[in-house]
Coordinates of C-alpha atoms and ligand atoms in Angstrom, one line a residue:
M907 CA 4.6 -32.0 0.6
T908 CA 6.1 -28.3 -0.6
A909 CA 6.8 -25.5 1.5
Q910 CA 4.3 -24.0 -0.6
V911 CA 1.1 -26.6 0.0
L912 CA 2.1 -26.6 4.1
V913 CA 1.9 -22.4 3.9
K914 CA -1.9 -23.4 2.1
D915 CA -2.7 -25.8 4.7
E916 CA -2.0 -23.1 7.5
F917 CA -3.9 -20.9 6.1
L918 CA -6.8 -23.0 5.3
L919 CA -6.5 -24.4 9.3
S920 CA -5.9 -21.4 10.4
R921 CA -9.2 -19.8 8.5
I922 CA -11.8 -22.7 9.6
L923 CA -10.1 -22.3 13.3
S924 CA -10.9 -18.6 13.6
R925 CA -14.4 -19.4 11.5
Q926 CA -15.5 -21.5 14.5
R927 CA -14.3 -19.4 17.3
A928 CA -16.3 -16.2 15.7
A929 CA -19.0 -18.9 15.5
F930 CA -18.7 -19.7 19.0
D931 CA -17.9 -16.4 20.1
R932 CA -21.7 -15.2 18.8
D933 CA -23.7 -17.7 19.6
G934 CA -22.3 -18.6 22.9
E935 CA -22.9 -21.8 24.7
P936 CA -25.6 -24.5 23.1
S937 CA -28.4 -25.4 25.6
L938 CA -29.4 -28.9 27.1
A939 CA -31.4 -28.9 24.9
Q940 CA -29.4 -28.3 21.6
R941 CA -26.2 -30.5 22.5
K942 CA -28.9 -33.3 22.8
A943 CA -30.3 -32.5 19.3
D944 CA -26.8 -33.0 17.8
L945 CA -25.9 -36.0 19.7
R946 CA -29.3 -37.5 18.7
K947 CA -28.5 -36.2 14.8
L948 CA -25.2 -38.1 15.5
K949 CA -26.7 -41.2 16.1
T950 CA -28.8 -41.3 13.4
A951 CA -26.6 -40.6 10.7
V952 CA -24.5 -43.6 12.5
L953 CA -27.4 -46.1 12.1
A954 CA -28.7 -44.8 9.0
R955 CA -25.3 -45.3 7.2
R956 CA -24.5 -48.6 9.1
S957 CA -23.6 -50.8 5.8
E958 CA -21.5 -47.8 4.4
I959 CA -19.4 -47.4 7.6
E960 CA -19.0 -51.9 7.5
A961 CA -17.8 -51.1 4.0
A962 CA -15.5 -48.1 4.3
L963 CA -13.8 -49.8 7.0
N964 CA -13.5 -53.3 5.1
A965 CA -12.1 -50.7 2.4
D966 CA -9.4 -49.8 4.9
F967 CA -8.7 -52.9 6.4
G968 CA -9.0 -55.5 2.7
N969 CA -10.7 -57.3 5.4
R970 CA -11.9 -56.2 8.2
S971 CA -15.0 -58.4 10.1
A972 CA -18.8 -56.7 9.7
Y973 CA -19.1 -58.5 13.1
E974 CA -15.9 -56.3 14.9
T975 CA -16.7 -53.6 13.1
R976 CA -20.6 -53.9 14.4
I977 CA -19.0 -54.8 18.1
M978 CA -16.3 -52.4 18.5
E979 CA -17.2 -49.1 16.9
L980 CA -20.8 -48.7 16.2
V981 CA -22.1 -50.4 19.5
P982 CA -19.3 -48.4 21.7
I983 CA -20.4 -44.9 19.6
V984 CA -24.4 -45.2 20.3
Q985 CA -23.8 -46.7 23.6
T986 CA -21.5 -43.5 24.8
I987 CA -24.2 -41.4 22.9
N988 CA -26.8 -42.4 25.0
Y989 CA -25.0 -42.4 28.4
L990 CA -23.7 -38.8 27.2
R991 CA -27.7 -38.0 26.2
R992 CA -28.9 -39.6 29.5
N993 CA -26.0 -37.5 32.1
L994 CA -25.6 -34.3 30.6
K995 CA -28.8 -32.4 32.3
A996 CA -27.0 -33.4 35.4
W997 CA -23.5 -32.6 34.3
M998 CA -24.3 -29.4 33.1
R999 CA -26.4 -28.0 36.4
P1000 CA -23.9 -25.5 38.5
E1001 CA -22.2 -27.2 41.2
R1002 CA -22.6 -25.6 44.8
R1003 CA -19.7 -25.5 46.9
R1004 CA -19.5 -24.5 50.6
V1005 CA -18.1 -20.6 51.6
A1006 CA -16.2 -20.1 54.5
I1007 CA -18.1 -19.2 57.3
H1008 CA -16.8 -15.4 57.6
F1009 CA -18.2 -15.5 53.7
T1010 CA -22.0 -16.0 55.3
G1011 CA -24.5 -14.8 52.8
A1012 CA -22.4 -15.7 49.8
R1013 CA -22.8 -18.2 46.8
A1014 CA -20.0 -20.4 45.5
Y1015 CA -20.4 -22.7 42.4
V1016 CA -18.6 -24.2 39.6
V1017 CA -20.0 -24.2 36.2
Q1018 CA -18.8 -26.3 33.5
Q1019 CA -18.5 -24.1 30.4
P1020 CA -17.2 -25.1 27.1
L1021 CA -13.6 -24.7 26.3
G1022 CA -14.6 -23.0 22.4
V1023 CA -12.9 -25.2 19.4
V1024 CA -11.5 -28.4 20.3
G1025 CA -8.7 -30.1 18.0
I1026 CA -8.8 -34.2 17.6
I1027 CA -6.3 -36.5 16.3
S1028 CA -7.2 -39.8 15.6
P1029 CA -5.9 -43.3 14.7
W1030 CA -6.7 -46.0 12.1
N1031 CA -7.2 -48.8 14.0
Y1032 CA -10.7 -48.0 15.0
P1033 CA -10.7 -45.2 12.5
L1034 CA -14.6 -44.7 13.3
S1035 CA -14.8 -45.0 17.0
L1036 CA -12.2 -43.2 17.7
A1037 CA -12.7 -40.2 15.8
L1038 CA -16.8 -40.0 16.5
I1039 CA -16.6 -40.9 20.5
P1040 CA -14.4 -37.6 22.1
L1041 CA -16.1 -35.8 19.3
A1042 CA -19.3 -36.6 20.3
T1043 CA -18.1 -35.7 23.9
A1044 CA -17.0 -32.5 22.7
L1045 CA -19.9 -31.4 21.5
A1046 CA -22.0 -32.8 24.4
A1047 CA -19.6 -30.4 26.3
G1048 CA -21.2 -27.5 23.8
N1049 CA -17.7 -27.0 21.9
R1050 CA -17.1 -26.6 18.6
V1051 CA -14.8 -29.5 16.8
M1052 CA -11.9 -29.9 14.0
L1053 CA -11.0 -33.5 13.6
K1054 CA -7.8 -35.0 11.9
P1055 CA -8.7 -38.7 11.1
S1056 CA -5.9 -40.6 10.1
E1057 CA -4.5 -40.7 6.4
L1058 CA -4.0 -45.0 6.6
A1059 CA -8.2 -45.3 6.9
P1060 CA -8.8 -42.8 4.2
T1061 CA -11.9 -44.3 3.2
T1062 CA -13.3 -44.2 6.6
S1063 CA -11.8 -40.7 6.7
A1064 CA -13.1 -39.0 3.3
F1065 CA -17.0 -41.0 5.0
L1066 CA -16.3 -38.9 8.2
K1067 CA -15.7 -35.8 6.4
R1068 CA -18.8 -36.1 4.3
M1069 CA -21.3 -37.2 7.2
L1070 CA -19.8 -34.3 9.8
E1071 CA -19.7 -31.7 7.4
E1072 CA -23.2 -32.5 6.0
L1073 CA -24.9 -33.0 9.3
Y1074 CA -23.2 -29.9 11.2
G1075 CA -21.0 -27.6 8.8
E1076 CA -18.0 -26.5 8.7
D1077 CA -18.1 -23.8 11.5
R1078 CA -19.1 -26.4 13.6
V1079 CA -17.8 -29.7 12.8
A1080 CA -14.8 -29.6 10.5
V1081 CA -12.7 -32.4 9.4
V1082 CA -9.4 -32.1 8.1
T1083 CA -7.9 -34.9 5.8
G1084 CA -4.2 -35.8 4.8
G1085 CA -1.0 -37.6 6.7
A1086 CA 2.1 -36.8 9.1
D1087 CA 2.7 -33.1 7.4
V1088 CA -1.1 -31.8 7.6
G1089 CA -1.5 -33.7 11.2
A1090 CA 2.1 -31.6 12.3
T1091 CA 0.4 -28.0 11.5
F1092 CA -2.6 -29.3 12.8
A1093 CA -0.9 -29.5 15.7
S1094 CA 0.5 -26.3 15.9
L1095 CA -3.3 -24.3 15.8
P1096 CA -4.1 -22.6 18.9
F1097 CA -7.2 -24.7 20.1
D1098 CA -8.8 -24.5 23.2
H1099 CA -8.3 -28.2 23.5
L1100 CA -6.3 -30.9 21.9
A1101 CA -7.4 -34.0 21.9
F1102 CA -4.5 -36.8 20.4
T1103 CA -5.1 -40.5 19.9
G1104 CA -2.2 -42.4 18.6
S1105 CA 1.2 -43.4 18.9
T1106 CA 3.7 -42.5 21.9
A1107 CA 6.0 -41.1 19.6
V1108 CA 4.0 -38.7 17.6
G1109 CA 2.3 -38.0 20.9
K1110 CA 5.3 -36.3 22.1
L1111 CA 5.3 -34.1 18.7
V1112 CA 2.1 -32.8 18.9
M1113 CA 2.2 -32.3 22.8
K1114 CA 5.8 -30.2 22.0
K1115 CA 3.8 -28.7 19.6
A1116 CA 0.9 -27.5 21.7
A1117 CA 3.1 -26.6 24.4
E1118 CA 4.3 -23.4 21.7
N1119 CA 0.8 -22.1 22.0
L1120 CA -0.3 -23.1 25.8
V1121 CA -3.0 -25.6 24.6
P1122 CA -4.0 -28.2 26.8
V1123 CA -3.9 -31.6 25.8
T1124 CA -5.1 -34.9 26.2
L1125 CA -2.9 -37.9 25.3
E1126 CA -4.5 -41.0 24.5
L1127 CA -1.5 -43.2 23.7
G1128 CA -0.1 -46.8 23.0
G1129 CA 2.2 -49.0 25.1
K1130 CA 2.7 -52.9 26.3
S1131 CA -0.8 -54.1 28.3
P1132 CA 0.7 -56.7 30.4
V1133 CA -2.1 -59.6 31.4
V1134 CA -0.8 -61.3 34.8
L1135 CA -2.1 -64.8 35.7
G1136 CA -2.2 -65.4 39.2
P1137 CA -1.5 -69.0 40.7
D1138 CA -4.8 -69.6 40.8
A1139 CA -6.0 -68.2 37.4
D1140 CA -9.0 -70.4 35.7
F1141 CA -6.8 -71.2 32.5
E1142 CA -9.1 -72.2 30.1
T1143 CA -11.6 -68.9 30.3
A1144 CA -8.3 -67.0 31.0
A1145 CA -6.8 -68.0 27.4
T1146 CA -10.2 -67.7 25.7
R1147 CA -10.5 -63.9 26.9
I1148 CA -7.0 -63.3 25.9
A1149 CA -7.2 -64.5 22.8
Y1150 CA -10.4 -62.4 22.1
G1151 CA -8.4 -59.4 23.6
K1152 CA -5.1 -60.4 21.6
L1153 CA -7.0 -61.4 17.9
A1154 CA -10.0 -59.0 17.8
N1155 CA -8.9 -56.9 15.2
A1156 CA -5.9 -58.8 14.4
G1157 CA -4.5 -57.2 17.3
Q1158 CA -4.5 -54.2 16.2
T1159 CA -6.0 -52.5 19.7
C1160 CA -4.6 -50.0 21.3
I1161 CA -5.5 -52.0 24.9
A1162 CA -4.7 -55.5 23.6
P1163 CA -2.6 -57.5 26.0
D1164 CA 0.6 -57.6 24.4
Y1165 CA 2.1 -60.4 26.8
V1166 CA 1.4 -62.6 29.4
L1167 CA 3.2 -63.0 32.7
V1168 CA 2.4 -66.7 33.6
K1169 CA 4.0 -68.8 36.5
D1170 CA 6.8 -70.5 35.1
E1171 CA 5.4 -74.1 35.5
Q1172 CA 2.5 -73.2 33.8
A1173 CA 4.0 -71.9 30.7
E1174 CA 2.8 -74.5 29.0
A1175 CA -0.6 -75.3 29.9
F1176 CA -1.2 -71.8 29.2
L1177 CA -0.2 -72.9 25.8
S1178 CA -2.0 -75.3 25.3
A1179 CA -5.2 -73.3 26.7
Y1180 CA -4.3 -70.6 24.5
R1181 CA -4.3 -73.0 21.0
E1182 CA -7.2 -74.6 22.2
A1183 CA -8.5 -70.8 22.4
V1184 CA -8.1 -69.5 19.3
A1185 CA -9.2 -72.8 17.5
K1186 CA -12.6 -71.8 18.9
L1187 CA -12.7 -68.3 18.2
Y1188 CA -11.7 -68.6 14.6
P1189 CA -12.3 -72.9 13.7
N1190 CA -10.9 -71.8 10.1
G1191 CA -8.3 -70.3 11.2
I1192 CA -7.0 -66.8 9.9
G1193 CA -9.0 -67.5 6.3
S1194 CA -12.0 -67.1 8.4
E1195 CA -13.9 -63.9 7.2
T1196 CA -14.2 -62.7 10.9
Y1197 CA -10.1 -62.7 11.2
T1198 CA -9.3 -58.8 10.3
S1199 CA -6.1 -57.9 8.0
A1200 CA -3.4 -55.6 9.1
I1201 CA -4.0 -52.4 7.8
N1202 CA -1.5 -52.1 5.5
A1203 CA 2.2 -54.3 3.9
R1204 CA 4.3 -52.3 5.8
H1205 CA 2.3 -52.7 9.5
L1206 CA 2.4 -56.4 8.3
E1207 CA 6.3 -56.8 7.4
R1208 CA 6.7 -55.5 10.8
L1209 CA 5.3 -57.7 12.4
R1210 CA 7.1 -60.4 10.4
D1211 CA 10.1 -59.0 11.6
L1212 CA 9.5 -59.2 14.9
V1213 CA 8.7 -62.7 14.7
T1214 CA 12.0 -63.4 12.9
D1215 CA 14.0 -61.0 15.2
A1216 CA 12.7 -63.2 18.5
K1217 CA 13.4 -66.5 16.5
K1218 CA 16.5 -65.6 15.7
K1219 CA 17.8 -64.7 19.5
G1220 CA 16.8 -68.1 20.8
A1221 CA 12.6 -67.5 21.0
R1222 CA 10.0 -70.6 20.6
I1223 CA 7.6 -69.4 18.2
V1224 CA 4.4 -71.3 18.3
D1225 CA 1.6 -71.4 15.4
V1226 CA -1.6 -71.0 17.3
A1227 CA -3.7 -70.7 14.3
L1228 CA -5.6 -74.5 13.4
S1229 CA -5.0 -73.6 9.7
S1230 CA -3.2 -71.3 7.3
S1231 CA -5.8 -70.7 4.6
A1232 CA -5.4 -66.9 3.8
N1233 CA -4.5 -66.1 0.8
A1234 CA -1.5 -63.8 0.2
Q1235 CA -3.2 -60.8 -0.8
S1236 CA -5.1 -60.6 2.4
L1237 CA -1.7 -59.6 4.6
K1238 CA -3.3 -61.4 7.2
L1239 CA -0.5 -63.1 10.0
D1240 CA -0.6 -66.3 11.8
P1241 CA -1.4 -65.7 15.0
V1242 CA 2.0 -67.3 17.4
A1243 CA 2.4 -67.5 21.1
I1244 CA 6.3 -66.4 21.5
L1245 CA 8.2 -68.3 24.7
G1246 CA 11.3 -67.7 25.9
A1247 CA 11.4 -64.0 24.9
T1248 CA 13.8 -61.6 26.0
D1249 CA 14.7 -57.5 26.7
D1250 CA 16.7 -57.9 23.6
M1251 CA 14.1 -58.3 21.3
A1252 CA 12.2 -56.2 19.7
V1253 CA 9.4 -58.2 20.6
M1254 CA 9.4 -56.9 24.3
R1255 CA 11.0 -53.7 23.6
E1256 CA 8.4 -52.2 20.8
E1257 CA 4.6 -52.0 21.3
I1258 CA 3.0 -55.3 19.5
F1259 CA -0.3 -54.1 17.5
G1260 CA -0.5 -57.7 16.2
P1261 CA -1.6 -61.3 16.4
L1262 CA 1.9 -61.9 18.3
L1263 CA 1.8 -63.2 21.8
P1264 CA 4.3 -63.2 24.1
I1265 CA 4.2 -65.9 27.2
V1266 CA 7.0 -64.8 29.9
T1267 CA 7.4 -66.6 32.8
Y1268 CA 8.0 -65.5 36.7
H1269 CA 8.9 -67.7 39.7
D1270 CA 6.4 -65.3 42.0
I1271 CA 4.3 -62.8 41.8
E1272 CA 6.6 -60.1 43.5
A1273 CA 8.6 -61.0 40.1
A1274 CA 6.3 -60.4 38.3
I1275 CA 5.3 -57.1 39.6
A1276 CA 9.2 -55.9 39.4
F1277 CA 8.6 -56.7 35.7
I1278 CA 5.9 -54.6 35.0
N1279 CA 7.1 -51.5 37.2
D1280 CA 10.3 -52.1 35.5
R1281 CA 8.9 -50.9 32.2
P1282 CA 7.1 -47.5 31.2
R1283 CA 4.0 -47.4 32.7
P1284 CA 1.3 -49.2 30.7
L1285 CA -1.9 -48.1 28.9
A1286 CA -3.9 -51.3 30.4
L1287 CA -3.1 -54.0 32.9
Y1288 CA -5.1 -57.5 33.3
Y1289 CA -4.9 -59.8 35.9
F1290 CA -6.9 -63.7 36.0
G1291 CA -7.1 -64.6 39.6
S1292 CA -10.0 -64.9 42.3
D1293 CA -9.8 -62.2 45.3
G1294 CA -6.8 -62.7 47.4
D1295 CA -3.2 -61.4 48.4
A1296 CA -1.9 -61.8 44.8
R1297 CA -4.5 -59.9 42.9
R1298 CA -4.2 -57.0 45.9
N1299 CA -0.1 -56.7 45.3
V1300 CA -0.8 -56.3 41.6
L1301 CA -3.6 -54.0 41.4
T1302 CA -2.2 -51.6 44.5
R1303 CA 1.5 -52.4 43.6
T1304 CA 1.5 -51.1 39.6
T1305 CA 0.0 -48.1 37.9
S1306 CA -1.7 -48.2 34.6
G1307 CA -4.4 -46.1 33.0
N1308 CA -7.0 -49.1 33.7
V1309 CA -7.6 -52.5 34.6
T1310 CA -9.6 -54.9 33.7
V1311 CA -10.1 -58.1 36.4
N1312 CA -10.8 -62.0 34.7
D1313 CA -11.1 -60.1 31.4
T1314 CA -9.3 -58.2 28.6
L1315 CA -10.6 -54.5 26.8
M1316 CA -13.6 -54.5 29.0
H1317 CA -12.7 -51.4 31.2
Y1318 CA -12.9 -49.4 27.7
V1319 CA -16.6 -50.4 27.3
Q1320 CA -17.9 -49.2 30.9
N1321 CA -19.2 -45.9 29.8
A1322 CA -19.2 -44.7 33.7
L1323 CA -15.5 -45.1 34.0
P1324 CA -12.7 -42.9 32.7
F1325 CA -10.6 -44.4 30.1
G1326 CA -6.6 -43.2 29.6
G1327 CA -3.2 -43.9 30.0
I1328 CA -0.6 -42.3 32.8
G1329 CA 3.2 -41.7 31.7
S1330 CA 4.2 -42.9 28.3
S1331 CA 0.7 -44.5 27.8
G1332 CA -0.7 -40.9 27.9
M1333 CA -2.4 -37.9 30.0
G1334 CA -5.8 -37.0 30.8
A1335 CA -9.5 -39.1 30.0
Y1336 CA -12.6 -39.2 28.2
H1337 CA -15.4 -41.6 28.6
G1338 CA -17.6 -41.1 32.0
P1339 CA -18.0 -37.5 33.7
E1340 CA -14.1 -37.6 33.3
G1341 CA -14.5 -36.9 29.7
F1342 CA -17.5 -34.3 29.7
K1343 CA -15.2 -32.3 32.2
S1344 CA -12.2 -32.8 29.8
F1345 CA -13.6 -30.8 27.0
S1346 CA -14.9 -28.4 29.9
H1347 CA -13.6 -25.4 31.7
A1348 CA -14.3 -25.6 35.6
K1349 CA -15.1 -22.1 36.2
G1350 CA -15.7 -21.3 39.7
V1351 CA -18.1 -18.4 40.4
F1352 CA -18.5 -16.4 43.3
V1353 CA -21.2 -14.9 43.9
Q1354 CA -20.8 -12.0 47.0
S1355 CA -23.8 -10.9 49.3
R1356 CA -24.9 -7.6 50.0
W1357 CA -23.9 -7.4 53.5
N1358 CA -20.8 -9.1 54.5
F1359 CA -17.7 -9.4 57.4
G1360 CA -15.2 -8.4 54.2
G1361 CA -15.7 -5.2 55.7
L1362 CA -14.2 -5.6 58.6
L1363 CA -11.1 -6.5 57.0
R1364 CA -10.7 -3.2 55.0
P1365 CA -9.0 0.0 55.8
P1366 CA -9.8 2.4 58.6
F1367 CA -8.8 -0.6 60.7
N1368 CA -9.9 -0.8 64.2
R1369 CA -10.7 -3.2 67.0
L1370 CA -13.4 -5.2 65.3
T1371 CA -10.2 -5.7 62.4
D1372 CA -8.3 -7.1 65.1
M1373 CA -11.3 -9.9 66.7
A1374 CA -11.9 -10.7 62.9
I1375 CA -8.4 -11.5 62.3
R1376 CA -8.0 -13.3 66.2
Y1377 CA -10.7 -15.7 64.5
L1378 CA -9.6 -16.2 61.7
L1379 CA -6.1 -17.3 62.9
W1380 CA -8.0 -19.7 65.5
Ligands
NAD2288 P1 0.2 -42.4 14.5 O1 0.4 -42.0 16.5 O2 1.0 -42.7 13.6 O3 -1.0 -41.8 13.9 C1 -2.0 -41.1 15.0 C2 -2.8 -39.9 14.2 O4 -1.8 -38.8 13.9 C3 -3.1 -39.7 12.4 O5 -4.3 -39.1 12.2 C4 -1.3 -39.0 11.8 O6 -2.0 -38.7 10.6 C5 -1.1 -38.3 12.8 N1 0.1 -37.8 12.7 C6 1.0 -38.3 12.4 N2 2.5 -37.7 12.7 C7 2.0 -36.0 13.2 C8 2.9 -35.8 13.1 N3 3.9 -34.8 13.8 N4 1.8 -34.3 14.1 C9 0.7 -34.5 14.1 N5 -0.3 -35.4 14.2 C10 0.5 -36.7 13.1 O7 -0.9 -43.3 15.0 P2 -1.7 -44.9 14.7 O8 -0.6 -45.9 13.7 O9 -2.5 -44.1 13.8 O10 -2.3 -45.7 15.5 C11 -1.4 -46.8 16.8 C12 -1.1 -46.2 18.1 O11 -2.0 -45.4 18.5 C13 -0.6 -47.6 18.7 O12 0.3 -46.8 18.8 C14 -1.9 -47.3 19.8 O13 -1.5 -48.0 20.6 C15 -2.3 -46.1 19.8 N6 -3.4 -45.8 20.1 C16 -4.3 -45.6 21.4 C17 -5.4 -45.2 21.6 C18 -6.0 -45.1 22.8 O14 -6.8 -44.8 23.1 N7 -5.3 -44.9 24.1 C19 -6.8 -45.7 20.4 C20 -5.8 -46.3 19.5 C21 -4.7 -46.2 19.2

């Protein structure tokens, strides 16, 4: 992109931000009724355009199962909006706080005030829900929003632009499309808050840009989310739930189980349970319409390279799909399990983001915990097994963004739970009351009473001052 175009982008984006901020300053914070109406409008529009949405996602992926779009994009959006609408009134209520005894008569409370203009940068893997869920949360908190969706899902991004600007007008919600250059310009704007969902590498660049303007950030990043199979795990159930988490959206899910840790003598038993589970979920193999494609040829190539590299370095690659009847144009990759993967293989160093499942063995649960703690803190951790010391140990001695026990992915759809990473998997959270708070400023307000003890602490000092000090230092 030429320097001239970049300057033009910067000018256009700054102008939108100024317009939104001026509108925010002019109109003040929206009422509860207005926020609920905004959210309802979004839900109605999304539901009315369901088939357009499913077609847009299918176009972006080449093949995106309509069921995956319904279950993993539409349902979470609608459920989030319902949850926000139900809870908004309580969250917006000023929260009374206690005052110390020498301020008796005065009042203190906290109000959750909208921040102003929130910038949102979203990724391609769930291009609708990962744009609209933060957006709905920011609107619920009373903000205006500028959204930069991913260039790798251009049909969905164009759809978002059309729908949102029609619904709200550019001074309330503006959508800016473009690639990394536009993203970089976007991240350098002096927003009141910037929420970024994407890779850890780009997250670092975004935070650096935001720091120049002291813009607070929420970073929803990626990483390698482990599954620990406890010694007493039920493999049939675990394998089905792991296969679902791994293969939904063909593994292109930030919280997809990245690799499995299993007790050494149980690895083969888990492998055969995993093969059976995949066969049940996808009886027609990857030729099935319900098996989603890789987003593009570059991504598919990256995944193939991971397999080739692992194989070359001595790993055993096991095909886990029943048949491989997809045509070459469909950009679908055979799901495989990888046994004997080691740290020198790229598949154990990079986030996989595809249908490859390394099965790593541990000797005892301490070794599994050490394996996780030797690596960057994951976005999600999964544990399978009944309650007991092993499970308690894994949950208390590892740190991850979230945990699901005896399933995969499901913490994400618990509306009341915060969702976010820690360390290199991110910072800050949305979903639940935490989401509303991330996009609000908790403003403490103190209202002094007409008559109060404070006067005793002002000069001229006297005996009563001494008594008051004695009391306060007690
Ligand atoms: P990405 O980081 O490549 O891109 C994300 C967004 O950032 C896109 O809109 C892109 O245009 C923009 N961007 C690119 N370069 C930029 C720059 N220099 N400055 C500002 N913006 C820039 O991520 P992706 O490939 O779209 O998504 C996959 C990654 O996202 C994976 O790592 C995955 O784990 C992660 N992810 C995390 C979550 C979560 O909730 N934690 C959810 C989905 C995906």
